[in-house]
Amino acid sequence: MCESCGCNHKHDTLIRRPDTVDPAPHTAHNHVHGDGHGHDHEHEHGHGRKILVEQAILSKNDQLAGQNRRQFQARGVIALNLVSSPGSGKTTLLEQTLKILKTEMPLAVIEGDQQTMHDAERIEAVGVPAIQINTGSGCHLDADMISRAVQQLPVAERSLLFIENVGNLVCPALFDLGEECKVVILSVTEGEDKPQKYPYMFQAAQIAVITKTDLLPYVDFDISRAKSLALHVNPDLRIFELSAKTGLGMAAWLDWLRSLRA
Amino acid sequence: MLYRLRKDFLLPNKSAIVKSMHEMSLAMSIVEIASNAARSQGGKIINHVEVEVGSLAGVMEEALSFCFAAAAQDSIAAGATLKIIPVAAKARCADCGEIQPIDSFFDNCPRCQGHQLEIIQGRELHVLSIIVDE
Ligand SMILES: Nc1nc2c(ncn2[C@@H]2O[C@H](COP(=O)(O)OP(=O)(O)OP(=O)(O)O)[C@@H](O)[C@H]2O)c(=O)[nH]1
Ligand SMILES: [Mg+2]
Ligand SMILES: [Zn+2]
């Protein structure tokens, strides 16, 4: 990381609303370190003075996530962190969900992708405020990005705030954003062994949504096996099955979202 | 035929591929925590960093070591060695109450075959200590 500017290498993270023009790239400083780091580093770890540290590696993220959580709670905002492989149908599920819920409660969406404004634009087209975080080469959202995003996004009191994480079933499992819970989404085209291959994510989530069930006749996806594998890694997981395309199964998911708000 | 990326392949710069794993974020946090600890206690150069990583923390040791070297490059921890102390996972069985070592989230209770295991150890991710030169 960059010690001189303390910027934590987030130069390539961009946060913006769909209706804004591209900001100038963040090039406020370059990374030439003229402070004599060029010495030879052939140290043996045997010498020197030992300092006890005993600090959680994720402590900074966890602190910021705690701040986000307290801020959400103070304003009655409930945040959900949606995680899945790329293309499993997160944005489509959100579009269909928001269309129905937007007359019932205040909503807002934070979209995370490495590149493009596509998903935030799709959400704003539904009439719900959205902000896009482009992580550049980063593979997950972190709590700092969320706290910066909510400064720019109008999140009304008592909103349901959906955070669509970067499509990735590995890294987002480790990073608390301040959410109420993680919702893992698995589409029937991905194979039913995903909970076995990516147990960390299924462990970290409280809710699983099996999507694209309209495609079940065309794929060899054993939905009961998928569910039992998911429950094996996480016996407390609550599972919904639905098709965002046909709407089948959406009612139970929507009722669960309403129950959070009730 | 299985091909492996050479370990030093991406080291010269923190390329996109290296950053695209959570081990890189963790490595950057380790460097930051270690650097702050060193500075606050008058250390000028970090020679060695010891971390503890639970077997169910979702972290690949090899990837973490690899990323640490890259993350430390422009810092006072440049060239420091990283020692990863593994912590074996343990779980308590909801059915029989036994505390037992486990290998994965998929394990059943070794005693009663119960499914409901509460993980009580194995998620650790801590910087334990550093060795510095003044
Ligand atoms: N048949 C069918 N297709 C779906 C369903 N939901 C999403 N899709 C399709 O799946 C593709 C990906 O959907 P998205 O909603 O963009 O997926 P995503 O998870 O947001 O993708 P990323 O943000 O890129 O990770 C699109 O072509 C959708 O039309 C569904 O319920 N049924
Ligand atoms: Mg999307
Ligand atoms: Zn047991």
XYZ file of C-alpha atoms and ligand atoms in Angstrom:
430
model
C 0.000 0.000 0.000
C 1.046 3.565 -0.506
C 2.587 4.748 2.760
C 3.064 8.360 1.750
C -0.453 9.247 0.745
C -2.308 6.682 2.845
C -4.641 6.201 -0.067
C -4.774 2.441 0.291
C -4.548 2.036 -3.489
C -8.113 2.980 -4.148
C -7.270 5.313 -6.979
C -9.140 3.128 -9.355
C -12.370 2.927 -7.345
C -14.995 5.210 -8.868
C -18.297 6.019 -7.190
C -20.929 7.906 -9.189
C -24.615 8.336 -9.894
C -25.913 7.257 -13.315
C -26.751 10.815 -14.388
C -23.312 12.279 -13.781
C -20.525 12.799 -16.319
C -17.261 10.940 -15.921
C -15.149 12.634 -13.264
C -11.550 13.384 -14.067
C -9.417 10.373 -13.226
C -7.870 10.540 -9.793
C -4.289 11.476 -10.550
C -3.650 13.822 -7.678
C -0.247 12.376 -6.999
C 2.164 9.923 -8.452
C 3.843 7.186 -6.556
C 7.480 8.123 -6.583
C 8.835 7.617 -3.117
C 11.973 9.659 -2.731
C 12.407 8.853 0.908
C 15.233 6.406 0.836
C 13.363 3.140 0.624
C 15.922 1.931 -1.845
C 18.205 0.246 0.653
C 18.991 -3.399 0.681
C 16.426 -5.527 2.491
C 18.377 -8.603 3.324
C 17.272 -8.874 6.912
C 17.181 -12.028 8.876
C 14.104 -12.065 11.018
C 16.178 -13.300 13.928
C 17.461 -9.851 14.851
C 15.657 -6.723 15.915
C 13.084 -5.939 18.557
C 9.838 -7.828 18.855
C 6.611 -5.851 19.169
C 3.341 -7.543 20.088
C 0.516 -6.378 17.824
C -2.425 -8.772 18.249
C -4.788 -6.991 15.930
C -7.412 -8.475 13.614
C -6.330 -8.141 10.001
C -9.821 -7.022 9.041
C -10.172 -4.684 12.026
C -10.248 -1.521 9.939
C -12.954 -2.854 7.644
C -14.886 -4.233 10.594
C -14.765 -0.870 12.378
C -16.034 0.957 9.322
C -18.721 -1.684 8.820
C -19.767 -1.145 12.444
C -20.033 2.596 11.777
C -22.153 1.935 8.693
C -24.361 -0.439 10.667
C -24.913 2.084 13.466
C -25.664 4.796 10.936
C -28.170 2.560 9.152
C -29.813 1.570 12.431
C -30.094 5.176 13.574
C -32.009 5.993 10.388
C -34.031 2.785 10.293
C -32.276 1.666 7.099
C -32.015 -2.078 6.477
C -29.149 -3.055 4.180
C -28.886 -6.361 2.341
C -25.628 -7.519 0.741
C -26.358 -9.527 -2.436
C -23.549 -11.850 -3.476
C -23.238 -14.393 -6.290
C -21.166 -15.517 -9.254
C -21.177 -13.114 -12.209
C -24.407 -13.239 -14.188
C -26.503 -15.275 -11.776
C -29.300 -12.725 -12.029
C -28.795 -10.257 -9.162
C -29.716 -7.130 -11.108
C -32.701 -8.802 -12.792
C -33.994 -9.955 -9.406
C -33.537 -6.425 -8.076
C -35.355 -4.866 -11.035
C -38.374 -7.143 -10.568
C -38.307 -6.712 -6.781
C -38.071 -2.914 -6.891
C -40.875 -2.570 -9.443
C -43.252 -4.113 -6.925
C -41.875 -2.735 -3.649
C -41.331 0.854 -4.743
C -44.940 1.801 -4.049
C -44.734 0.254 -0.582
C -41.501 1.542 0.996
C -38.456 3.750 0.343
C -35.712 1.908 -1.546
C -32.134 2.530 -2.671
C -29.460 0.488 -4.413
C -25.670 0.431 -4.377
C -24.245 -1.399 -7.392
C -20.758 -2.906 -7.354
C -18.987 -3.930 -10.564
C -15.402 -3.725 -11.713
C -16.424 -1.606 -14.713
C -19.448 0.128 -16.311
C -22.516 1.975 -15.098
C -24.876 -0.602 -16.627
C -26.397 -1.988 -13.462
C -26.983 1.397 -11.775
C -28.580 2.616 -14.996
C -30.880 -0.414 -15.053
C -31.953 0.339 -11.467
C -32.546 4.050 -12.075
C -34.656 3.087 -15.092
C -36.993 1.367 -12.640
C -37.263 4.647 -10.726
C -35.173 3.815 -7.653
C -32.111 5.881 -6.641
C -28.902 4.005 -7.399
C -25.186 4.592 -7.252
C -22.469 2.662 -9.025
C -19.195 1.678 -7.416
C -16.601 0.627 -9.966
C -13.893 -1.240 -8.143
C -11.483 -1.276 -11.098
C -9.378 -4.341 -10.502
C -10.837 -4.937 -7.017
C -12.855 -8.100 -6.541
C -15.228 -7.107 -3.730
C -16.891 -4.133 -2.066
C -15.583 -3.026 1.313
C -17.093 -1.003 4.149
C -15.230 2.171 3.204
C -16.699 2.140 -0.315
C -20.178 1.783 1.167
C -19.711 4.675 3.578
C -18.517 6.853 0.691
C -21.380 5.708 -1.528
C -24.108 6.545 1.009
C -22.733 10.081 1.288
C -23.643 10.590 -2.357
C -26.807 8.521 -2.576
C -30.084 9.807 -1.160
C -31.115 6.967 1.158
C -34.415 7.923 2.775
C -35.099 7.028 6.385
C -36.550 3.551 6.815
C -35.293 2.479 3.394
C -34.518 -0.991 2.282
C -30.995 -0.611 0.860
C -29.837 -3.305 -1.551
C -26.110 -3.631 -2.106
C -25.245 -5.688 -5.197
C -21.705 -6.896 -4.619
C -19.150 -7.601 -7.348
C -19.947 -10.962 -8.993
C -17.618 -13.271 -7.070
C -18.414 -16.117 -4.696
C -15.103 -15.958 -2.854
C -13.850 -12.590 -1.652
C -17.045 -10.766 -0.611
C -17.595 -13.430 2.075
C -14.869 -11.869 4.212
C -15.874 -8.227 4.030
C -18.626 -6.970 6.304
C -20.269 -3.888 4.809
C -22.582 -3.098 7.710
C -25.451 -5.107 6.249
C -28.317 -6.783 8.073
C -27.450 -9.993 6.246
C -25.828 -11.443 3.168
C -28.105 -12.929 0.525
C -26.352 -15.452 -1.711
C -27.867 -15.966 -5.143
C -27.365 -19.165 -7.108
C -28.833 -19.692 -10.561
C -29.804 -23.121 -11.814
C -27.349 -22.827 -14.729
C -24.355 -22.839 -12.382
C -24.459 -26.407 -11.112
C -25.828 -27.612 -7.806
C -22.442 -28.195 -6.220
C -21.734 -24.464 -5.708
C -22.354 -24.621 -1.920
C -19.735 -27.351 -1.746
C -17.243 -25.475 -3.914
C -17.763 -22.102 -2.208
C -18.695 -23.006 1.361
C -17.408 -19.740 2.859
C -20.045 -17.726 1.082
C -22.859 -20.106 1.955
C -21.644 -20.047 5.559
C -21.553 -16.255 5.668
C -25.050 -15.820 4.203
C -28.352 -16.043 6.061
C -30.482 -16.210 2.938
C -30.020 -18.137 -0.314
C -32.048 -17.467 -3.449
C -32.052 -20.103 -6.181
C -32.869 -18.159 -9.355
C -33.747 -18.821 -13.007
C -35.931 -21.761 -12.023
C -37.795 -21.282 -15.329
C -34.717 -22.909 -16.909
C -34.931 -26.097 -14.809
C -36.436 -28.147 -17.687
C -33.363 -27.387 -19.807
C -30.546 -28.002 -17.356
C -29.460 -30.884 -15.156
C -29.755 -29.042 -11.894
C -30.852 -31.130 -8.945
C -32.518 -28.474 -6.851
C -33.078 -30.685 -3.806
C -29.405 -31.639 -3.815
C -28.418 -27.962 -4.092
C -30.589 -27.199 -1.096
C -29.302 -30.038 1.015
C -25.672 -29.137 0.247
C -26.371 -25.524 1.159
C -28.042 -26.570 4.406
C -25.198 -28.887 5.189
C -22.706 -25.997 5.223
C -25.177 -23.699 6.926
C -28.132 -25.326 8.707
C -29.666 -21.902 9.475
C -29.836 -20.822 5.839
C -33.278 -19.780 4.621
C -33.796 -20.691 0.965
C -36.077 -19.151 -1.681
C -36.600 -20.606 -5.168
C -37.795 -18.270 -7.887
C -37.710 -17.080 -11.460
C -37.297 -13.342 -11.879
C -38.375 -13.864 -15.491
C -41.743 -15.563 -14.967
C -42.320 -14.274 -11.445
C -42.879 -17.775 -10.079
C -41.771 -17.903 -6.447
C -41.299 -14.127 -6.190
C -44.171 -13.769 -3.702
C -42.385 -15.552 -0.846
C -39.219 -13.508 -1.407
C -41.201 -10.251 -1.472
C -43.062 -11.218 1.686
C -39.785 -11.862 3.431
C -38.523 -8.408 2.394
C -41.758 -6.846 3.641
C -41.382 -8.658 6.943
C -37.976 -6.976 7.451
C -39.661 -3.625 7.153
C -42.709 -4.445 9.248
C -1.084 -31.414 -17.949
C -1.366 -28.912 -15.133
C 0.300 -25.567 -15.584
C 1.195 -23.375 -12.654
C 1.869 -19.699 -12.689
C 5.398 -19.041 -11.516
C 5.284 -17.607 -8.038
C 7.321 -14.512 -8.869
C 5.521 -13.947 -12.131
C 3.544 -10.886 -11.096
C 5.753 -9.565 -8.344
C 7.374 -6.514 -9.969
C 4.163 -4.516 -9.882
C 0.866 -4.912 -8.115
C -0.927 -5.984 -11.209
C -4.658 -6.286 -11.614
C -4.511 -10.043 -11.378
C -2.769 -9.927 -8.039
C -5.258 -7.379 -6.697
C -8.186 -9.465 -7.791
C -8.044 -11.741 -4.822
C -9.006 -10.976 -1.301
C -5.576 -12.091 -0.127
C -4.241 -8.861 -1.642
C -6.633 -6.769 0.471
C -5.626 -8.760 3.521
C -1.931 -8.377 2.695
C -2.376 -4.623 2.368
C -4.097 -4.529 5.758
C -1.289 -6.574 7.313
C 1.292 -4.118 5.980
C -0.743 -1.179 7.244
C -1.262 -2.663 10.717
C 2.393 -3.683 10.964
C 3.634 -0.278 9.776
C 1.433 1.595 12.239
C 2.547 -0.652 15.091
C 6.204 -0.221 14.144
C 5.983 3.567 13.879
C 4.095 3.995 17.121
C 6.915 2.147 18.895
C 9.846 3.764 17.150
C 10.563 0.944 14.687
C 12.030 2.108 11.385
C 12.204 -1.101 9.416
C 10.090 -4.222 9.753
C 12.075 -7.444 9.354
C 9.468 -9.995 10.178
C 5.702 -10.264 10.601
C 3.822 -13.065 12.315
C 0.174 -13.658 11.526
C -2.293 -16.306 12.579
C -4.720 -17.699 10.019
C -7.558 -20.066 10.861
C -8.024 -23.080 8.624
C -11.607 -21.941 7.923
C -10.805 -18.259 7.372
C -11.016 -18.677 3.612
C -7.425 -17.672 3.013
C -4.839 -19.472 0.915
C -1.490 -19.336 2.671
C 0.445 -19.375 -0.553
C -1.579 -16.537 -2.034
C -1.221 -14.509 1.156
C 2.579 -14.865 1.230
C 2.735 -13.986 -2.419
C 0.541 -10.904 -2.007
C 2.355 -9.827 1.152
C 5.629 -9.466 -0.732
C 3.915 -7.276 -3.322
C 1.915 -5.252 -0.785
C 5.014 -4.552 1.321
C 7.090 -3.276 -1.579
C 6.857 0.477 -1.066
C 6.582 0.330 2.703
C 8.826 -0.020 5.722
C 7.965 -3.734 5.605
C 9.565 -4.181 2.180
C 11.481 -7.430 2.134
C 10.137 -8.536 5.512
C 9.495 -12.225 6.033
C 5.955 -13.353 6.778
C 5.312 -16.249 9.081
C 1.824 -17.719 8.891
C 0.797 -19.666 11.967
C -2.131 -21.929 11.102
C -4.968 -22.373 13.594
C -6.826 -25.675 13.371
C -10.617 -25.447 13.318
C -12.793 -26.756 16.138
C -16.531 -26.980 16.405
C -19.130 -27.677 19.064
C -21.835 -30.164 18.137
C -25.354 -28.874 18.817
C -26.594 -32.442 19.286
C -24.077 -33.978 21.673
C -22.179 -30.934 22.920
C -18.719 -32.334 22.090
C -15.984 -29.956 20.984
C -13.964 -31.598 18.210
C -11.447 -30.678 15.532
C -12.951 -30.359 12.037
C -11.453 -30.035 8.570
C -14.209 -28.260 6.682
C -17.697 -26.776 6.900
C -18.893 -30.082 5.498
C -17.785 -32.210 8.392
C -20.280 -33.995 10.574
C -19.719 -34.430 14.273
C -17.036 -37.146 14.560
C -18.822 -38.520 17.617
C -22.558 -38.546 16.830
C -22.562 -37.619 13.106
C -24.670 -34.531 13.904
C -24.831 -31.837 11.188
C -25.240 -28.785 13.371
C -21.719 -27.712 14.183
C -20.947 -24.348 15.664
C -17.456 -23.256 14.699
C -15.617 -22.007 17.763
C -12.101 -21.807 16.349
C -10.632 -21.593 12.851
C -11.740 -18.195 11.547
C -8.788 -16.301 13.053
C -7.080 -13.608 10.987
C -4.678 -11.683 13.223
C -1.375 -9.898 13.091
C 0.359 -11.307 16.168
C 3.730 -9.592 16.274
C 6.457 -7.903 14.292
C 10.230 -7.658 14.574
C 11.688 -4.220 13.873
C 14.972 -2.358 13.639
C 15.067 1.067 15.258
N -34.263 -17.348 -17.913
C -33.923 -16.484 -16.957
N -32.914 -15.627 -17.184
C -32.589 -14.752 -16.219
C -33.268 -14.708 -14.974
N -32.700 -13.751 -14.208
C -31.713 -13.223 -14.950
N -31.634 -13.817 -16.155
C -30.692 -13.508 -17.237
O -29.365 -13.745 -16.775
C -28.458 -12.797 -17.340
C -27.668 -12.091 -16.250
O -28.572 -11.378 -15.427
P -28.146 -10.171 -14.505
O -29.343 -9.808 -13.716
O -27.481 -9.106 -15.283
O -27.071 -10.897 -13.591
P -26.098 -10.272 -12.484
O -25.924 -11.291 -11.425
O -26.615 -8.946 -12.063
O -24.766 -10.086 -13.324
P -23.429 -9.302 -12.906
O -23.846 -8.038 -12.214
O -22.757 -9.060 -14.204
O -22.668 -10.231 -12.007
C -29.308 -11.840 -18.162
O -29.256 -12.243 -19.512
C -30.703 -12.034 -17.596
O -31.717 -11.770 -18.524
C -34.363 -15.643 -14.774
O -35.001 -15.692 -13.718
N -34.613 -16.500 -15.790
Mg -25.587 -7.117 -11.934
Zn -22.251 -34.681 18.128
